[in-house]
Amino acid sequence: WGRDELKPLSRSCSDWIHMGLTIIDALDSLWIMDMKEEFNKARDWIANSLDFNQDKQVSFFESTIRITGGLLSAFELSGDRMLLDKAIQVQESLNEAFKKTATGLPISSINLVTGAGETPGWTGNNLILAEIATNSLEFHKLTQHSRDPTFSRLTEHVTEFLDTMDTGGMTKGLYPTLINPSTGTKASNKVSVGGMGDSWFEYELKTWILLAKTNKRYRRMYLESIEAIRERMVGELKNGNKYISTLDGVFKSGKMEHLACFLPGTLALGVHHGVARDGAEANAHMDLANGLMDLCYQMYTMTPSKLAPDSVNVRSGYMRADGMEFRLRPESVESIFYMWRTTHDQKYREMAWNIFVSIDTHCKVEGVGHASLVDVNHPTQKGDRMESFWLAETLKYIYLTFEDDAHINIDEWVFNTEAHPFRVISSEEDLQYIYNALTPSS
């Protein structure tokens, strides 16, 4: 209790954020599922025991989407001001990350006591696209509730940077996965809708929705990105199924990650909200959503466990499992949730139920929780980790697929990349305050 993550096989725990990660990540799930007794117990731990004075390097990105995002969402659902105060407190400390680079982009990790920042050696000390750019939902929400314009100004600086960045000949709407923190130039030719890039493309659309569809920049950037993804990153298997591959320069890698399976749901959400400029564009987005959703579900049905590998190889024109681990990931059920809410085709509820049954059959550790699988082809081999997104995202999206549309209505709420729902900012006064905080160019 109070540790970051459960290790279900050894019945122990581990820490990497050092801030009660599973409790905070699961907080809004407890509220949404009407588990108020458990919610109140978690709330009391946050009020009395949560300590942000961590003399350790913590991930700016993961802490923002999971800790700040979880606290903000739980505040908006419950109205408990203590949760908002905690969200503001932790993000103010995390925002020291913006002061550690010459470009004003947030550094990868930050020590919440000393303010020292670090970049990961494995990236060549470069910044990761998804890590610098996935904060606009959280920051505009913080400005709305705190009336501190700093949050909106910081995230707008990142958006302005990306919108005007010289990507070195990349198709407009595509962005490099790695960026030099000192010069702001691209440090990689790789483009990914999976790891290192995914949530930025998601936030282009969702920030437009959060700001009541008033911000033309986010809409334009999202449409540019989807057009470029369709043109450069989508391929077809020999059976006609669509896939989306990482791009390395001008070449598709021939690999599709489970992480990229968020995209069909995002496409469907965008069409639902009227982001497309005309009917033809909307149809093109839904065609891609349907094709990718079919393939993402087939990643589950193709294995003996009926659970998806972490990635598939599509180089030969056929799909075969590549990264064999199943980590309780949410991206496919996230898209299934959106496809259900926007089409009400019963097949999506059947998909969600089948995936849930497979997870419960092969990943459950009786009396403890659920574990990852080492190899989806050999489901008896479990891994000793239950990542917090299992409770924050995967279970939440499955649960909501079987709930009424009015329960967390997607016209009134926007989910952050960790599945923490935020209310659409519809108040004219709140929107004006946020826009007053932004740079004139927005």
CSV table of C-alpha atoms in Angstrom, one decimal:
chain,number,residue,atom,x,y,z
A,1,TRP,CA,0.0,0.0,0.0
A,2,GLY,CA,1.5,3.3,-1.1
A,3,ARG,CA,4.1,1.7,-3.4
A,4,ASP,CA,4.2,2.3,-7.2
A,5,GLU,CA,3.5,-1.1,-8.7
A,6,LEU,CA,2.5,-4.6,-7.7
A,7,LYS,CA,4.7,-7.6,-8.4
A,8,PRO,CA,1.9,-10.3,-8.3
A,9,LEU,CA,4.0,-13.4,-8.6
A,10,SER,CA,6.4,-12.6,-5.8
A,11,ARG,CA,3.6,-10.8,-3.9
A,12,SER,CA,5.8,-7.8,-3.5
A,13,CYS,CA,6.1,-4.2,-4.8
A,14,SER,CA,8.4,-2.0,-6.8
A,15,ASP,CA,8.9,1.8,-7.1
A,16,TRP,CA,10.1,3.9,-10.0
A,17,ILE,CA,8.1,7.2,-9.6
A,18,HIS,CA,8.0,6.9,-5.8
A,19,MET,CA,4.6,8.5,-5.4
A,20,GLY,CA,2.1,5.8,-4.9
A,21,LEU,CA,1.6,5.4,-8.6
A,22,THR,CA,-1.0,2.6,-8.7
A,23,ILE,CA,-3.2,4.4,-6.1
A,24,ILE,CA,-3.2,7.6,-8.0
A,25,ASP,CA,-3.5,6.0,-11.5
A,26,ALA,CA,-6.5,3.9,-10.4
A,27,LEU,CA,-8.2,6.7,-8.4
A,28,ASP,CA,-10.7,7.8,-11.1
A,29,SER,CA,-11.3,4.2,-12.1
A,30,LEU,CA,-12.6,3.6,-8.6
A,31,TRP,CA,-14.9,6.6,-8.8
A,32,ILE,CA,-16.2,5.7,-12.3
A,33,MET,CA,-16.9,2.1,-11.2
A,34,ASP,CA,-18.7,3.4,-8.1
A,35,MET,CA,-16.2,1.9,-5.7
A,36,LYS,CA,-16.5,4.8,-3.3
A,37,GLU,CA,-15.2,3.0,-0.2
A,38,GLU,CA,-12.0,2.1,-1.9
A,39,PHE,CA,-11.8,5.6,-3.5
A,40,ASN,CA,-12.1,7.2,0.0
A,41,LYS,CA,-9.3,5.0,1.4
A,42,ALA,CA,-7.0,6.0,-1.5
A,43,ARG,CA,-8.0,9.6,-1.1
A,44,ASP,CA,-7.0,9.6,2.5
A,45,TRP,CA,-3.6,8.1,1.7
A,46,ILE,CA,-3.0,10.9,-0.8
A,47,ALA,CA,-4.1,13.5,1.8
A,48,ASN,CA,-2.0,12.1,4.6
A,49,SER,CA,0.9,10.1,3.2
A,50,LEU,CA,1.7,11.2,-0.4
A,51,ASP,CA,5.2,12.8,-0.4
A,52,PHE,CA,6.4,14.7,-3.4
A,53,ASN,CA,9.8,15.5,-1.9
A,54,GLN,CA,11.6,12.7,-3.8
A,55,ASP,CA,15.3,13.2,-4.0
A,56,LYS,CA,15.4,11.1,-7.1
A,57,GLN,CA,15.1,11.5,-10.8
A,58,VAL,CA,11.5,11.0,-11.9
A,59,SER,CA,10.1,11.1,-15.4
A,60,PHE,CA,8.6,14.4,-16.3
A,61,PHE,CA,6.3,12.8,-18.9
A,62,GLU,CA,5.1,9.8,-16.9
A,63,SER,CA,4.6,11.9,-13.7
A,64,THR,CA,2.6,14.5,-15.7
A,65,ILE,CA,0.2,12.0,-17.4
A,66,ARG,CA,-0.2,9.6,-14.4
A,67,ILE,CA,0.2,11.6,-11.2
A,68,THR,CA,-1.0,15.1,-12.3
A,69,GLY,CA,-3.5,13.6,-14.7
A,70,GLY,CA,-4.9,11.1,-12.1
A,71,LEU,CA,-5.2,13.8,-9.5
A,72,LEU,CA,-6.9,16.3,-11.8
A,73,SER,CA,-9.4,13.8,-13.1
A,74,ALA,CA,-10.3,12.6,-9.6
A,75,PHE,CA,-10.8,16.2,-8.6
A,76,GLU,CA,-13.1,16.9,-11.5
A,77,LEU,CA,-15.1,13.7,-10.8
A,78,SER,CA,-15.3,14.1,-7.1
A,79,GLY,CA,-15.0,17.9,-6.5
A,80,ASP,CA,-12.4,17.2,-3.7
A,81,ARG,CA,-10.2,20.4,-3.7
A,82,MET,CA,-7.4,18.6,-1.9
A,83,LEU,CA,-6.8,16.5,-5.1
A,84,LEU,CA,-6.5,19.7,-7.2
A,85,ASP,CA,-4.1,21.2,-4.7
A,86,LYS,CA,-1.9,18.1,-4.9
A,87,ALA,CA,-1.9,18.2,-8.7
A,88,ILE,CA,-0.8,21.8,-8.8
A,89,GLN,CA,1.9,21.2,-6.2
A,90,VAL,CA,3.5,18.3,-8.0
A,91,GLN,CA,3.3,19.9,-11.4
A,92,GLU,CA,4.9,23.1,-10.2
A,93,SER,CA,7.9,21.0,-9.0
A,94,LEU,CA,8.0,19.0,-12.3
A,95,ASN,CA,8.0,22.2,-14.3
A,96,GLU,CA,11.5,22.8,-13.3
A,97,ALA,CA,12.2,20.5,-16.3
A,98,PHE,CA,11.4,23.4,-18.7
A,99,LYS,CA,14.4,25.4,-17.2
A,100,LYS,CA,17.0,22.8,-18.0
A,101,THR,CA,17.3,23.1,-21.8
A,102,ALA,CA,18.3,26.0,-24.0
A,103,THR,CA,15.2,25.5,-26.1
A,104,GLY,CA,12.8,25.7,-23.2
A,105,LEU,CA,11.5,22.2,-23.9
A,106,PRO,CA,11.1,20.0,-20.8
A,107,ILE,CA,14.0,17.7,-20.0
A,108,SER,CA,13.3,14.0,-19.6
A,109,SER,CA,13.6,13.6,-15.9
A,110,ILE,CA,13.8,15.9,-12.9
A,111,ASN,CA,14.8,15.7,-9.3
A,112,LEU,CA,11.9,17.1,-7.3
A,113,VAL,CA,14.1,18.2,-4.4
A,114,THR,CA,17.2,19.5,-6.1
A,115,GLY,CA,15.7,20.5,-9.5
A,116,ALA,CA,18.5,18.7,-11.3
A,117,GLY,CA,17.5,17.4,-14.7
A,118,GLU,CA,18.7,14.5,-16.9
A,119,THR,CA,18.3,13.2,-20.4
A,120,PRO,CA,18.6,9.4,-21.1
A,121,GLY,CA,21.9,8.1,-22.4
A,122,TRP,CA,20.2,5.6,-24.7
A,123,THR,CA,18.7,8.5,-26.8
A,124,GLY,CA,22.1,10.2,-27.2
A,125,ASN,CA,20.9,12.7,-24.5
A,126,ASN,CA,18.2,13.8,-26.9
A,127,LEU,CA,14.5,14.5,-26.0
A,128,ILE,CA,11.7,12.2,-27.0
A,129,LEU,CA,8.8,13.7,-28.9
A,130,ALA,CA,6.0,12.1,-26.9
A,131,GLU,CA,7.7,13.1,-23.6
A,132,ILE,CA,8.0,16.8,-24.4
A,133,ALA,CA,4.6,17.2,-26.2
A,134,THR,CA,2.1,15.2,-24.1
A,135,ASN,CA,1.0,17.8,-21.6
A,136,SER,CA,-1.4,20.2,-23.2
A,137,LEU,CA,-4.5,18.6,-21.7
A,138,GLU,CA,-3.1,18.6,-18.2
A,139,PHE,CA,-1.6,22.1,-18.4
A,140,HIS,CA,-4.7,23.8,-19.8
A,141,LYS,CA,-6.8,22.1,-17.1
A,142,LEU,CA,-4.3,23.4,-14.5
A,143,THR,CA,-4.6,26.9,-15.8
A,144,GLN,CA,-8.4,26.7,-15.8
A,145,HIS,CA,-8.6,25.6,-12.2
A,146,SER,CA,-5.7,27.4,-10.7
A,147,ARG,CA,-5.9,30.7,-12.7
A,148,ASP,CA,-2.1,30.4,-13.1
A,149,PRO,CA,-1.3,31.2,-16.7
A,150,THR,CA,2.1,29.6,-16.5
A,151,PHE,CA,0.9,26.1,-17.3
A,152,SER,CA,-0.9,27.1,-20.5
A,153,ARG,CA,2.1,29.3,-21.5
A,154,LEU,CA,4.6,26.4,-21.1
A,155,THR,CA,2.6,23.9,-23.1
A,156,GLU,CA,1.9,26.5,-25.8
A,157,HIS,CA,5.6,27.1,-26.1
A,158,VAL,CA,6.1,23.4,-27.0
A,159,THR,CA,3.2,23.4,-29.5
A,160,GLU,CA,4.6,26.6,-31.1
A,161,PHE,CA,8.0,25.0,-31.3
A,162,LEU,CA,6.7,21.8,-33.0
A,163,ASP,CA,4.5,23.8,-35.4
A,164,THR,CA,7.4,25.9,-36.6
A,165,MET,CA,10.1,23.3,-36.3
A,166,ASP,CA,12.4,22.6,-39.3
A,167,THR,CA,12.0,18.9,-39.6
A,168,GLY,CA,14.6,18.6,-42.3
A,169,GLY,CA,12.5,17.6,-45.2
A,170,MET,CA,9.9,15.4,-43.4
A,171,THR,CA,6.4,15.5,-44.7
A,172,LYS,CA,4.4,18.3,-43.0
A,173,GLY,CA,2.6,16.8,-40.1
A,174,LEU,CA,5.3,14.2,-39.2
A,175,TYR,CA,7.8,14.8,-36.4
A,176,PRO,CA,11.1,13.2,-35.5
A,177,THR,CA,11.0,10.9,-32.4
A,178,LEU,CA,14.2,12.6,-31.1
A,179,ILE,CA,15.0,16.3,-30.7
A,180,ASN,CA,18.2,17.9,-29.7
A,181,PRO,CA,17.5,19.8,-26.4
A,182,SER,CA,20.1,22.5,-27.1
A,183,THR,CA,19.4,23.3,-30.8
A,184,GLY,CA,15.8,22.1,-31.3
A,185,THR,CA,16.9,20.3,-34.4
A,186,LYS,CA,15.9,16.7,-35.3
A,187,ALA,CA,18.2,14.1,-33.8
A,188,SER,CA,16.6,11.1,-35.7
A,189,ASN,CA,15.0,10.3,-39.0
A,190,LYS,CA,12.6,8.0,-37.3
A,191,VAL,CA,8.8,8.8,-37.2
A,192,SER,CA,6.6,6.7,-34.9
A,193,VAL,CA,2.9,6.4,-34.2
A,194,GLY,CA,4.0,3.8,-31.6
A,195,GLY,CA,6.6,4.3,-28.9
A,196,MET,CA,8.2,7.7,-28.6
A,197,GLY,CA,5.7,9.5,-30.8
A,198,ASP,CA,2.2,8.1,-30.2
A,199,SER,CA,0.6,10.4,-27.6
A,200,TRP,CA,1.6,13.7,-29.4
A,201,PHE,CA,-0.6,12.8,-32.4
A,202,GLU,CA,-3.4,11.9,-29.9
A,203,TYR,CA,-3.1,15.2,-28.1
A,204,GLU,CA,-3.3,17.3,-31.3
A,205,LEU,CA,-6.9,16.2,-31.6
A,206,LYS,CA,-7.8,16.0,-28.0
A,207,THR,CA,-6.6,19.5,-27.1
A,208,TRP,CA,-8.8,20.8,-29.9
A,209,ILE,CA,-11.7,19.0,-28.3
A,210,LEU,CA,-10.8,20.1,-24.8
A,211,LEU,CA,-10.8,23.7,-25.8
A,212,ALA,CA,-14.3,23.4,-27.1
A,213,LYS,CA,-13.1,23.1,-30.7
A,214,THR,CA,-12.0,26.7,-30.7
A,215,ASN,CA,-8.3,26.4,-31.4
A,216,LYS,CA,-7.6,26.3,-35.1
A,217,ARG,CA,-4.0,25.4,-34.7
A,218,TYR,CA,-4.5,22.1,-33.0
A,219,ARG,CA,-7.1,21.1,-35.6
A,220,ARG,CA,-4.9,22.0,-38.5
A,221,MET,CA,-1.9,20.2,-37.0
A,222,TYR,CA,-3.9,17.0,-36.4
A,223,LEU,CA,-5.3,17.0,-39.9
A,224,GLU,CA,-1.8,17.5,-41.3
A,225,SER,CA,-0.5,14.6,-39.2
A,226,ILE,CA,-3.3,12.2,-40.3
A,227,GLU,CA,-2.9,13.1,-43.9
A,228,ALA,CA,0.9,12.5,-43.7
A,229,ILE,CA,0.4,9.3,-41.8
A,230,ARG,CA,-2.0,8.0,-44.4
A,231,GLU,CA,0.4,9.0,-47.2
A,232,ARG,CA,3.7,7.8,-45.7
A,233,MET,CA,3.1,5.2,-43.0
A,234,VAL,CA,0.2,3.0,-43.9
A,235,GLY,CA,0.6,-0.2,-45.8
A,236,GLU,CA,-1.5,-3.2,-46.7
A,237,LEU,CA,-0.9,-6.9,-46.1
A,238,LYS,CA,-1.5,-9.4,-48.9
A,239,ASN,CA,-5.0,-10.1,-47.5
A,240,GLY,CA,-5.8,-6.3,-47.8
A,241,ASN,CA,-5.6,-5.5,-44.1
A,242,LYS,CA,-4.1,-2.1,-43.3
A,243,TYR,CA,-1.2,-1.7,-40.9
A,244,ILE,CA,0.8,1.3,-39.8
A,245,SER,CA,4.6,1.1,-39.7
A,246,THR,CA,7.3,3.1,-38.1
A,247,LEU,CA,9.1,5.3,-40.7
A,248,ASP,CA,12.9,5.5,-40.9
A,249,GLY,CA,13.7,8.2,-43.4
A,250,VAL,CA,11.8,7.2,-46.5
A,251,PHE,CA,11.5,3.5,-45.6
A,252,LYS,CA,8.8,1.8,-43.6
A,253,SER,CA,10.3,-0.5,-41.0
A,254,GLY,CA,7.9,-3.3,-41.5
A,255,LYS,CA,7.0,-3.4,-37.8
A,256,MET,CA,3.8,-2.4,-36.1
A,257,GLU,CA,3.6,-1.9,-32.4
A,258,HIS,CA,0.6,-2.6,-30.2
A,259,LEU,CA,1.1,1.0,-28.9
A,260,ALA,CA,0.0,2.2,-32.4
A,261,CYS,CA,-3.4,0.6,-31.9
A,262,PHE,CA,-4.7,3.7,-30.2
A,263,LEU,CA,-5.0,5.3,-33.6
A,264,PRO,CA,-8.2,3.8,-34.9
A,265,GLY,CA,-10.0,5.0,-31.8
A,266,THR,CA,-8.5,8.5,-32.1
A,267,LEU,CA,-9.6,8.6,-35.8
A,268,ALA,CA,-13.2,7.6,-34.9
A,269,LEU,CA,-13.2,10.2,-32.1
A,270,GLY,CA,-12.1,12.9,-34.5
A,271,VAL,CA,-14.8,12.0,-37.0
A,272,HIS,CA,-17.4,11.9,-34.3
A,273,HIS,CA,-16.4,15.5,-33.3
A,274,GLY,CA,-16.4,16.8,-36.8
A,275,VAL,CA,-12.7,17.4,-37.2
A,276,ALA,CA,-12.7,16.5,-40.9
A,277,ARG,CA,-13.1,19.3,-43.4
A,278,ASP,CA,-15.6,17.4,-45.6
A,279,GLY,CA,-17.4,14.1,-46.0
A,280,ALA,CA,-14.6,12.6,-48.2
A,281,GLU,CA,-12.0,13.3,-45.5
A,282,ALA,CA,-14.2,11.9,-42.8
A,283,ASN,CA,-14.8,8.7,-44.9
A,284,ALA,CA,-11.1,8.3,-45.4
A,285,HIS,CA,-10.4,8.6,-41.7
A,286,MET,CA,-13.0,6.0,-40.9
A,287,ASP,CA,-11.8,3.7,-43.6
A,288,LEU,CA,-8.4,3.8,-42.0
A,289,ALA,CA,-9.9,3.4,-38.5
A,290,ASN,CA,-11.8,0.3,-39.5
A,291,GLY,CA,-8.9,-1.2,-41.3
A,292,LEU,CA,-6.5,-0.7,-38.4
A,293,MET,CA,-9.0,-1.8,-35.8
A,294,ASP,CA,-9.5,-5.1,-37.7
A,295,LEU,CA,-5.7,-5.7,-37.7
A,296,CYS,CA,-5.3,-4.7,-34.1
A,297,TYR,CA,-7.9,-7.2,-33.0
A,298,GLN,CA,-6.3,-9.9,-35.3
A,299,MET,CA,-3.1,-9.4,-33.3
A,300,TYR,CA,-5.1,-11.0,-30.4
A,301,THR,CA,-6.9,-13.8,-32.3
A,302,MET,CA,-3.6,-14.9,-34.0
A,303,THR,CA,-2.0,-16.3,-30.9
A,304,PRO,CA,-2.7,-19.4,-28.8
A,305,SER,CA,-3.5,-17.2,-25.7
A,306,LYS,CA,-5.7,-14.9,-27.8
A,307,LEU,CA,-3.6,-12.0,-26.4
A,308,ALA,CA,-1.6,-9.6,-28.6
A,309,PRO,CA,2.2,-9.6,-28.9
A,310,ASP,CA,3.8,-6.2,-28.2
A,311,SER,CA,4.6,-5.9,-31.9
A,312,VAL,CA,4.2,-7.7,-35.2
A,313,ASN,CA,6.4,-8.0,-38.3
A,314,VAL,CA,4.7,-7.2,-41.6
A,315,ARG,CA,7.7,-7.1,-43.9
A,316,SER,CA,6.6,-10.2,-45.9
A,317,GLY,CA,3.1,-9.0,-46.5
A,318,TYR,CA,1.9,-11.3,-43.8
A,319,MET,CA,1.6,-10.6,-40.1
A,320,ARG,CA,3.6,-12.6,-37.6
A,321,ALA,CA,4.2,-12.0,-33.9
A,322,ASP,CA,7.5,-10.2,-33.1
A,323,GLY,CA,7.8,-8.8,-29.6
A,324,MET,CA,6.2,-11.7,-27.7
A,325,GLU,CA,5.4,-10.1,-24.4
A,326,PHE,CA,1.9,-9.1,-23.3
A,327,ARG,CA,2.0,-6.2,-20.8
A,328,LEU,CA,-1.7,-5.7,-20.1
A,329,ARG,CA,-1.6,-2.8,-22.6
A,330,PRO,CA,-4.7,-0.7,-23.2
A,331,GLU,CA,-4.4,0.6,-26.8
A,332,SER,CA,-6.6,-1.9,-28.5
A,333,VAL,CA,-9.4,-1.8,-26.0
A,334,GLU,CA,-9.1,2.0,-26.0
A,335,SER,CA,-9.9,2.0,-29.7
A,336,ILE,CA,-12.6,-0.6,-29.2
A,337,PHE,CA,-14.2,1.7,-26.7
A,338,TYR,CA,-14.3,4.6,-29.1
A,339,MET,CA,-15.4,2.5,-32.0
A,340,TRP,CA,-18.3,1.2,-29.9
A,341,ARG,CA,-19.3,4.7,-28.7
A,342,THR,CA,-19.2,6.2,-32.2
A,343,THR,CA,-20.8,3.3,-34.2
A,344,HIS,CA,-22.7,1.1,-31.6
A,345,ASP,CA,-21.7,-1.9,-33.7
A,346,GLN,CA,-22.2,-4.9,-31.4
A,347,LYS,CA,-19.0,-6.5,-32.7
A,348,TYR,CA,-17.0,-4.1,-30.6
A,349,ARG,CA,-18.5,-5.2,-27.4
A,350,GLU,CA,-17.8,-8.8,-28.4
A,351,MET,CA,-14.2,-7.9,-29.1
A,352,ALA,CA,-13.8,-6.2,-25.7
A,353,TRP,CA,-15.4,-9.1,-23.9
A,354,ASN,CA,-13.2,-11.7,-25.7
A,355,ILE,CA,-10.0,-9.7,-24.8
A,356,PHE,CA,-11.1,-9.4,-21.2
A,357,VAL,CA,-11.8,-13.1,-20.9
A,358,SER,CA,-8.4,-14.0,-22.4
A,359,ILE,CA,-6.6,-11.6,-20.0
A,360,ASP,CA,-8.5,-12.9,-17.0
A,361,THR,CA,-7.8,-16.5,-18.1
A,362,HIS,CA,-4.1,-16.2,-18.6
A,363,CYS,CA,-2.9,-13.2,-16.6
A,364,LYS,CA,-4.9,-13.5,-13.3
A,365,VAL,CA,-2.9,-14.3,-10.2
A,366,GLU,CA,-5.5,-15.6,-7.8
A,367,GLY,CA,-6.0,-13.4,-4.7
A,368,VAL,CA,-3.4,-10.9,-5.9
A,369,GLY,CA,-4.0,-9.2,-9.3
A,370,HIS,CA,-3.0,-9.7,-12.9
A,371,ALA,CA,0.5,-10.2,-14.4
A,372,SER,CA,2.1,-9.7,-17.8
A,373,LEU,CA,2.9,-12.6,-20.0
A,374,VAL,CA,6.4,-13.4,-21.1
A,375,ASP,CA,5.3,-15.0,-24.4
A,376,VAL,CA,1.8,-14.9,-25.8
A,377,ASN,CA,2.4,-18.2,-27.5
A,378,HIS,CA,3.1,-19.9,-24.1
A,379,PRO,CA,0.6,-18.3,-21.7
A,380,THR,CA,1.7,-20.2,-18.7
A,381,GLN,CA,4.9,-18.0,-18.6
A,382,LYS,CA,3.9,-15.0,-16.6
A,383,GLY,CA,6.0,-11.9,-15.8
A,384,ASP,CA,6.2,-10.5,-12.3
A,385,ARG,CA,4.7,-7.1,-13.0
A,386,MET,CA,1.3,-5.4,-13.0
A,387,GLU,CA,1.8,-2.0,-14.5
A,388,SER,CA,-0.5,0.8,-13.2
A,389,PHE,CA,-2.1,1.3,-16.6
A,390,TRP,CA,-3.9,-2.0,-16.2
A,391,LEU,CA,-6.1,-0.3,-13.6
A,392,ALA,CA,-6.0,3.2,-15.0
A,393,GLU,CA,-6.6,2.4,-18.7
A,394,THR,CA,-7.2,-1.2,-19.8
A,395,LEU,CA,-9.9,-2.1,-17.2
A,396,LYS,CA,-11.5,1.3,-17.5
A,397,TYR,CA,-11.9,1.2,-21.2
A,398,ILE,CA,-13.3,-2.3,-21.1
A,399,TYR,CA,-15.7,-1.3,-18.3
A,400,LEU,CA,-17.0,1.8,-20.1
A,401,THR,CA,-17.5,-0.2,-23.3
A,402,PHE,CA,-20.4,-1.9,-21.5
A,403,GLU,CA,-21.7,1.2,-19.7
A,404,ASP,CA,-24.3,3.6,-21.0
A,405,ASP,CA,-23.0,6.4,-23.3
A,406,ALA,CA,-24.0,9.0,-20.7
A,407,HIS,CA,-21.4,7.6,-18.3
A,408,ILE,CA,-18.3,9.7,-19.1
A,409,ASN,CA,-19.9,11.0,-22.3
A,410,ILE,CA,-17.3,11.5,-25.0
A,411,ASP,CA,-19.0,14.8,-25.9
A,412,GLU,CA,-18.4,16.2,-22.5
A,413,TRP,CA,-15.1,14.5,-21.4
A,414,VAL,CA,-11.7,14.0,-23.0
A,415,PHE,CA,-9.4,11.2,-21.8
A,416,ASN,CA,-5.7,12.0,-21.4
A,417,THR,CA,-3.2,9.4,-22.7
A,418,GLU,CA,-3.4,7.5,-19.4
A,419,ALA,CA,-7.2,7.4,-19.7
A,420,HIS,CA,-7.9,10.1,-17.1
A,421,PRO,CA,-11.0,11.9,-18.2
A,422,PHE,CA,-11.1,15.7,-18.1
A,423,ARG,CA,-14.2,17.8,-18.7
A,424,VAL,CA,-14.4,19.8,-21.9
A,425,ILE,CA,-13.7,23.4,-21.1
A,426,SER,CA,-17.0,25.0,-22.3
A,427,SER,CA,-17.1,28.1,-20.1
A,428,GLU,CA,-16.4,31.3,-22.2
A,429,GLU,CA,-14.8,32.8,-19.2
A,430,ASP,CA,-12.4,29.9,-18.7
A,431,LEU,CA,-11.6,29.7,-22.4
A,432,GLN,CA,-10.9,33.4,-22.5
A,433,TYR,CA,-8.6,33.2,-19.5
A,434,ILE,CA,-6.6,30.4,-21.2
A,435,TYR,CA,-6.3,32.3,-24.5
A,436,ASN,CA,-5.2,35.4,-22.7
A,437,ALA,CA,-2.3,33.3,-21.3
A,438,LEU,CA,-1.2,32.1,-24.7
A,439,THR,CA,1.2,33.7,-27.1
A,440,PRO,CA,-0.4,36.0,-29.8
A,441,SER,CA,0.5,33.6,-32.6
A,442,SER,CA,-2.0,31.1,-31.4
